[in-house]
Amino acid sequence: MKDYMKIYEEWLNNPYFDETTKEELRAIAGDENEIKERFYMDLEFGTAGLRGVIG
């Protein structure tokens, strides 16, 4: 299994995420390109904050 898919599944099954977050994750199920775009690397922090789509 690709690392980003493993991370995606961990987020999807995490009991601490709210239902809104899980709905968004379920909405991209089956879209490997979108999952990869969101989970292939950690977000980088810069002087202006986060850069990228969260979850």
PDB file of N, CA and C in Angstrom:
ATOM      1  N   MET A   1       0.847  -1.178   0.000  1.00  0.00           N
ATOM      2  CA  MET A   1       0.000   0.000   0.000  1.00  0.00           C
ATOM      3  C   MET A   1       0.893   1.243   0.000  1.00  0.00           C
ATOM      4  N   LYS A   2       0.511   2.223  -0.763  1.00  0.00           N
ATOM      5  CA  LYS A   2       1.272   3.467  -0.825  1.00  0.00           C
ATOM      6  C   LYS A   2       1.113   4.218   0.488  1.00  0.00           C
ATOM      7  N   ASP A   3       2.176   4.893   0.893  1.00  0.00           N
ATOM      8  CA  ASP A   3       2.165   5.590   2.182  1.00  0.00           C
ATOM      9  C   ASP A   3       1.016   6.579   2.308  1.00  0.00           C
ATOM     10  N   TYR A   4       0.735   7.329   1.241  1.00  0.00           N
ATOM     11  CA  TYR A   4      -0.332   8.330   1.340  1.00  0.00           C
ATOM     12  C   TYR A   4      -1.699   7.679   1.514  1.00  0.00           C
ATOM     13  N   MET A   5      -1.893   6.486   0.964  1.00  0.00           N
ATOM     14  CA  MET A   5      -3.161   5.777   1.166  1.00  0.00           C
ATOM     15  C   MET A   5      -3.283   5.311   2.616  1.00  0.00           C
ATOM     16  N   LYS A   6      -2.182   4.887   3.191  1.00  0.00           N
ATOM     17  CA  LYS A   6      -2.186   4.465   4.592  1.00  0.00           C
ATOM     18  C   LYS A   6      -2.542   5.649   5.492  1.00  0.00           C
ATOM     19  N   ILE A   7      -1.951   6.798   5.216  1.00  0.00           N
ATOM     20  CA  ILE A   7      -2.239   7.991   6.015  1.00  0.00           C
ATOM     21  C   ILE A   7      -3.702   8.395   5.852  1.00  0.00           C
ATOM     22  N   TYR A   8      -4.201   8.352   4.612  1.00  0.00           N
ATOM     23  CA  TYR A   8      -5.610   8.667   4.351  1.00  0.00           C
ATOM     24  C   TYR A   8      -6.520   7.758   5.183  1.00  0.00           C
ATOM     25  N   GLU A   9      -6.252   6.463   5.178  1.00  0.00           N
ATOM     26  CA  GLU A   9      -7.080   5.521   5.943  1.00  0.00           C
ATOM     27  C   GLU A   9      -6.984   5.777   7.442  1.00  0.00           C
ATOM     28  N   GLU A  10      -5.803   6.171   7.917  1.00  0.00           N
ATOM     29  CA  GLU A  10      -5.654   6.506   9.334  1.00  0.00           C
ATOM     30  C   GLU A  10      -6.519   7.712   9.697  1.00  0.00           C
ATOM     31  N   TRP A  11      -6.531   8.717   8.829  1.00  0.00           N
ATOM     32  CA  TRP A  11      -7.382   9.889   9.070  1.00  0.00           C
ATOM     33  C   TRP A  11      -8.849   9.482   9.048  1.00  0.00           C
ATOM     34  N   LEU A  12      -9.234   8.681   8.073  1.00  0.00           N
ATOM     35  CA  LEU A  12     -10.623   8.268   7.912  1.00  0.00           C
ATOM     36  C   LEU A  12     -11.123   7.489   9.128  1.00  0.00           C
ATOM     37  N   ASN A  13     -10.256   6.702   9.734  1.00  0.00           N
ATOM     38  CA  ASN A  13     -10.642   5.860  10.869  1.00  0.00           C
ATOM     39  C   ASN A  13     -10.312   6.470  12.229  1.00  0.00           C
ATOM     40  N   ASN A  14      -9.804   7.690  12.247  1.00  0.00           N
ATOM     41  CA  ASN A  14      -9.417   8.336  13.493  1.00  0.00           C
ATOM     42  C   ASN A  14     -10.668   8.802  14.251  1.00  0.00           C
ATOM     43  N   PRO A  15     -10.877   8.328  15.470  1.00  0.00           N
ATOM     44  CA  PRO A  15     -12.085   8.695  16.215  1.00  0.00           C
ATOM     45  C   PRO A  15     -12.099  10.157  16.681  1.00  0.00           C
ATOM     46  N   TYR A  16     -10.975  10.843  16.605  1.00  0.00           N
ATOM     47  CA  TYR A  16     -10.902  12.219  17.090  1.00  0.00           C
ATOM     48  C   TYR A  16     -11.327  13.260  16.058  1.00  0.00           C
ATOM     49  N   PHE A  17     -11.431  12.866  14.777  1.00  0.00           N
ATOM     50  CA  PHE A  17     -11.875  13.810  13.757  1.00  0.00           C
ATOM     51  C   PHE A  17     -13.392  13.908  13.767  1.00  0.00           C
ATOM     52  N   ASP A  18     -13.896  15.123  13.568  1.00  0.00           N
ATOM     53  CA  ASP A  18     -15.341  15.329  13.578  1.00  0.00           C
ATOM     54  C   ASP A  18     -15.987  14.782  12.299  1.00  0.00           C
ATOM     55  N   GLU A  19     -17.302  14.724  12.310  1.00  0.00           N
ATOM     56  CA  GLU A  19     -18.048  14.144  11.190  1.00  0.00           C
ATOM     57  C   GLU A  19     -17.870  14.952   9.902  1.00  0.00           C
ATOM     58  N   THR A  20     -17.724  16.255  10.010  1.00  0.00           N
ATOM     59  CA  THR A  20     -17.517  17.088   8.823  1.00  0.00           C
ATOM     60  C   THR A  20     -16.217  16.702   8.115  1.00  0.00           C
ATOM     61  N   THR A  21     -15.166  16.503   8.888  1.00  0.00           N
ATOM     62  CA  THR A  21     -13.882  16.093   8.318  1.00  0.00           C
ATOM     63  C   THR A  21     -14.006  14.720   7.677  1.00  0.00           C
ATOM     64  N   LYS A  22     -14.671  13.810   8.354  1.00  0.00           N
ATOM     65  CA  LYS A  22     -14.832  12.460   7.807  1.00  0.00           C
ATOM     66  C   LYS A  22     -15.682  12.462   6.541  1.00  0.00           C
ATOM     67  N   GLU A  23     -16.682  13.333   6.468  1.00  0.00           N
ATOM     68  CA  GLU A  23     -17.494  13.442   5.250  1.00  0.00           C
ATOM     69  C   GLU A  23     -16.633  13.890   4.073  1.00  0.00           C
ATOM     70  N   GLU A  24     -15.752  14.842   4.322  1.00  0.00           N
ATOM     71  CA  GLU A  24     -14.856  15.305   3.259  1.00  0.00           C
ATOM     72  C   GLU A  24     -13.922  14.183   2.815  1.00  0.00           C
ATOM     73  N   LEU A  25     -13.423  13.417   3.768  1.00  0.00           N
ATOM     74  CA  LEU A  25     -12.554  12.289   3.429  1.00  0.00           C
ATOM     75  C   LEU A  25     -13.316  11.231   2.630  1.00  0.00           C
ATOM     76  N   ARG A  26     -14.544  10.953   3.021  1.00  0.00           N
ATOM     77  CA  ARG A  26     -15.348   9.968   2.280  1.00  0.00           C
ATOM     78  C   ARG A  26     -15.662  10.467   0.873  1.00  0.00           C
ATOM     79  N   ALA A  27     -15.792  11.775   0.715  1.00  0.00           N
ATOM     80  CA  ALA A  27     -16.114  12.348  -0.593  1.00  0.00           C
ATOM     81  C   ALA A  27     -14.999  12.133  -1.612  1.00  0.00           C
ATOM     82  N   ILE A  28     -13.761  11.967  -1.138  1.00  0.00           N
ATOM     83  CA  ILE A  28     -12.655  11.747  -2.072  1.00  0.00           C
ATOM     84  C   ILE A  28     -12.264  10.274  -2.184  1.00  0.00           C
ATOM     85  N   ALA A  29     -12.993   9.404  -1.501  1.00  0.00           N
ATOM     86  CA  ALA A  29     -12.718   7.965  -1.586  1.00  0.00           C
ATOM     87  C   ALA A  29     -12.787   7.528  -3.043  1.00  0.00           C
ATOM     88  N   GLY A  30     -11.812   6.759  -3.468  1.00  0.00           N
ATOM     89  CA  GLY A  30     -11.783   6.278  -4.845  1.00  0.00           C
ATOM     90  C   GLY A  30     -11.083   7.215  -5.811  1.00  0.00           C
ATOM     91  N   ASP A  31     -10.779   8.434  -5.378  1.00  0.00           N
ATOM     92  CA  ASP A  31     -10.069   9.403  -6.223  1.00  0.00           C
ATOM     93  C   ASP A  31      -8.610   9.438  -5.759  1.00  0.00           C
ATOM     94  N   GLU A  32      -7.829   8.483  -6.260  1.00  0.00           N
ATOM     95  CA  GLU A  32      -6.455   8.341  -5.778  1.00  0.00           C
ATOM     96  C   GLU A  32      -5.623   9.594  -6.021  1.00  0.00           C
ATOM     97  N   ASN A  33      -5.861  10.293  -7.115  1.00  0.00           N
ATOM     98  CA  ASN A  33      -5.098  11.517  -7.378  1.00  0.00           C
ATOM     99  C   ASN A  33      -5.355  12.578  -6.312  1.00  0.00           C
ATOM    100  N   GLU A  34      -6.616  12.738  -5.910  1.00  0.00           N
ATOM    101  CA  GLU A  34      -6.950  13.725  -4.874  1.00  0.00           C
ATOM    102  C   GLU A  34      -6.384  13.298  -3.526  1.00  0.00           C
ATOM    103  N   ILE A  35      -6.474  12.017  -3.203  1.00  0.00           N
ATOM    104  CA  ILE A  35      -5.912  11.510  -1.948  1.00  0.00           C
ATOM    105  C   ILE A  35      -4.405  11.739  -1.934  1.00  0.00           C
ATOM    106  N   LYS A  36      -3.756  11.428  -3.037  1.00  0.00           N
ATOM    107  CA  LYS A  36      -2.305  11.638  -3.128  1.00  0.00           C
ATOM    108  C   LYS A  36      -1.964  13.105  -2.929  1.00  0.00           C
ATOM    109  N   GLU A  37      -2.702  13.993  -3.587  1.00  0.00           N
ATOM    110  CA  GLU A  37      -2.445  15.432  -3.482  1.00  0.00           C
ATOM    111  C   GLU A  37      -2.533  15.913  -2.035  1.00  0.00           C
ATOM    112  N   ARG A  38      -3.441  15.344  -1.272  1.00  0.00           N
ATOM    113  CA  ARG A  38      -3.651  15.792   0.109  1.00  0.00           C
ATOM    114  C   ARG A  38      -2.749  15.112   1.128  1.00  0.00           C
ATOM    115  N   PHE A  39      -2.265  13.895   0.832  1.00  0.00           N
ATOM    116  CA  PHE A  39      -1.582  13.109   1.859  1.00  0.00           C
ATOM    117  C   PHE A  39      -0.175  12.633   1.507  1.00  0.00           C
ATOM    118  N   TYR A  40       0.384  13.042   0.369  1.00  0.00           N
ATOM    119  CA  TYR A  40       1.685  12.492  -0.013  1.00  0.00           C
ATOM    120  C   TYR A  40       2.854  13.075   0.776  1.00  0.00           C
ATOM    121  N   MET A  41       2.661  14.220   1.443  1.00  0.00           N
ATOM    122  CA  MET A  41       3.729  14.790   2.262  1.00  0.00           C
ATOM    123  C   MET A  41       3.118  15.603   3.399  1.00  0.00           C
ATOM    124  N   ASP A  42       3.948  15.874   4.401  1.00  0.00           N
ATOM    125  CA  ASP A  42       3.515  16.727   5.505  1.00  0.00           C
ATOM    126  C   ASP A  42       3.446  18.166   5.020  1.00  0.00           C
ATOM    127  N   LEU A  43       2.498  18.925   5.561  1.00  0.00           N
ATOM    128  CA  LEU A  43       2.427  20.347   5.239  1.00  0.00           C
ATOM    129  C   LEU A  43       3.636  21.063   5.818  1.00  0.00           C
ATOM    130  N   GLU A  44       4.116  22.046   5.080  1.00  0.00           N
ATOM    131  CA  GLU A  44       5.253  22.824   5.549  1.00  0.00           C
ATOM    132  C   GLU A  44       4.764  24.120   6.173  1.00  0.00           C
ATOM    133  N   PHE A  45       5.392  24.485   7.263  1.00  0.00           N
ATOM    134  CA  PHE A  45       5.076  25.732   7.938  1.00  0.00           C
ATOM    135  C   PHE A  45       6.099  26.773   7.522  1.00  0.00           C
ATOM    136  N   GLY A  46       5.627  27.944   7.207  1.00  0.00           N
ATOM    137  CA  GLY A  46       6.509  29.054   6.861  1.00  0.00           C
ATOM    138  C   GLY A  46       6.153  30.251   7.711  1.00  0.00           C
ATOM    139  N   THR A  47       6.674  31.389   7.337  1.00  0.00           N
ATOM    140  CA  THR A  47       6.409  32.597   8.118  1.00  0.00           C
ATOM    141  C   THR A  47       4.959  33.045   7.998  1.00  0.00           C
ATOM    142  N   ALA A  48       4.263  32.572   6.960  1.00  0.00           N
ATOM    143  CA  ALA A  48       2.865  32.962   6.759  1.00  0.00           C
ATOM    144  C   ALA A  48       1.892  31.865   7.168  1.00  0.00           C
ATOM    145  N   GLY A  49       2.371  30.778   7.743  1.00  0.00           N
ATOM    146  CA  GLY A  49       1.488  29.707   8.195  1.00  0.00           C
ATOM    147  C   GLY A  49       1.474  28.516   7.260  1.00  0.00           C
ATOM    148  N   LEU A  50       0.363  27.782   7.259  1.00  0.00           N
ATOM    149  CA  LEU A  50       0.243  26.563   6.470  1.00  0.00           C
ATOM    150  C   LEU A  50       0.154  26.857   4.983  1.00  0.00           C
ATOM    151  N   ARG A  51       0.707  25.947   4.198  1.00  0.00           N
ATOM    152  CA  ARG A  51       0.638  26.040   2.742  1.00  0.00           C
ATOM    153  C   ARG A  51       0.108  24.720   2.213  1.00  0.00           C
ATOM    154  N   GLY A  52      -1.118  24.687   1.762  1.00  0.00           N
ATOM    155  CA  GLY A  52      -1.666  23.478   1.165  1.00  0.00           C
ATOM    156  C   GLY A  52      -3.033  23.142   1.720  1.00  0.00           C
ATOM    157  N   VAL A  53      -3.642  22.153   1.095  1.00  0.00           N
ATOM    158  CA  VAL A  53      -4.955  21.679   1.505  1.00  0.00           C
ATOM    159  C   VAL A  53      -4.787  20.800   2.727  1.00  0.00           C
ATOM    160  N   ILE A  54      -5.602  21.018   3.727  1.00  0.00           N
ATOM    161  CA  ILE A  54      -5.554  20.201   4.932  1.00  0.00           C
ATOM    162  C   ILE A  54      -6.537  19.056   4.766  1.00  0.00           C
ATOM    163  N   GLY A  55      -6.019  17.829   5.023  1.00  0.00           N
ATOM    164  CA  GLY A  55      -6.848  16.632   4.977  1.00  0.00           C
ATOM    165  C   GLY A  55      -7.573  16.583   3.719  1.00  0.00           C
TER     166      GLY A  55
END
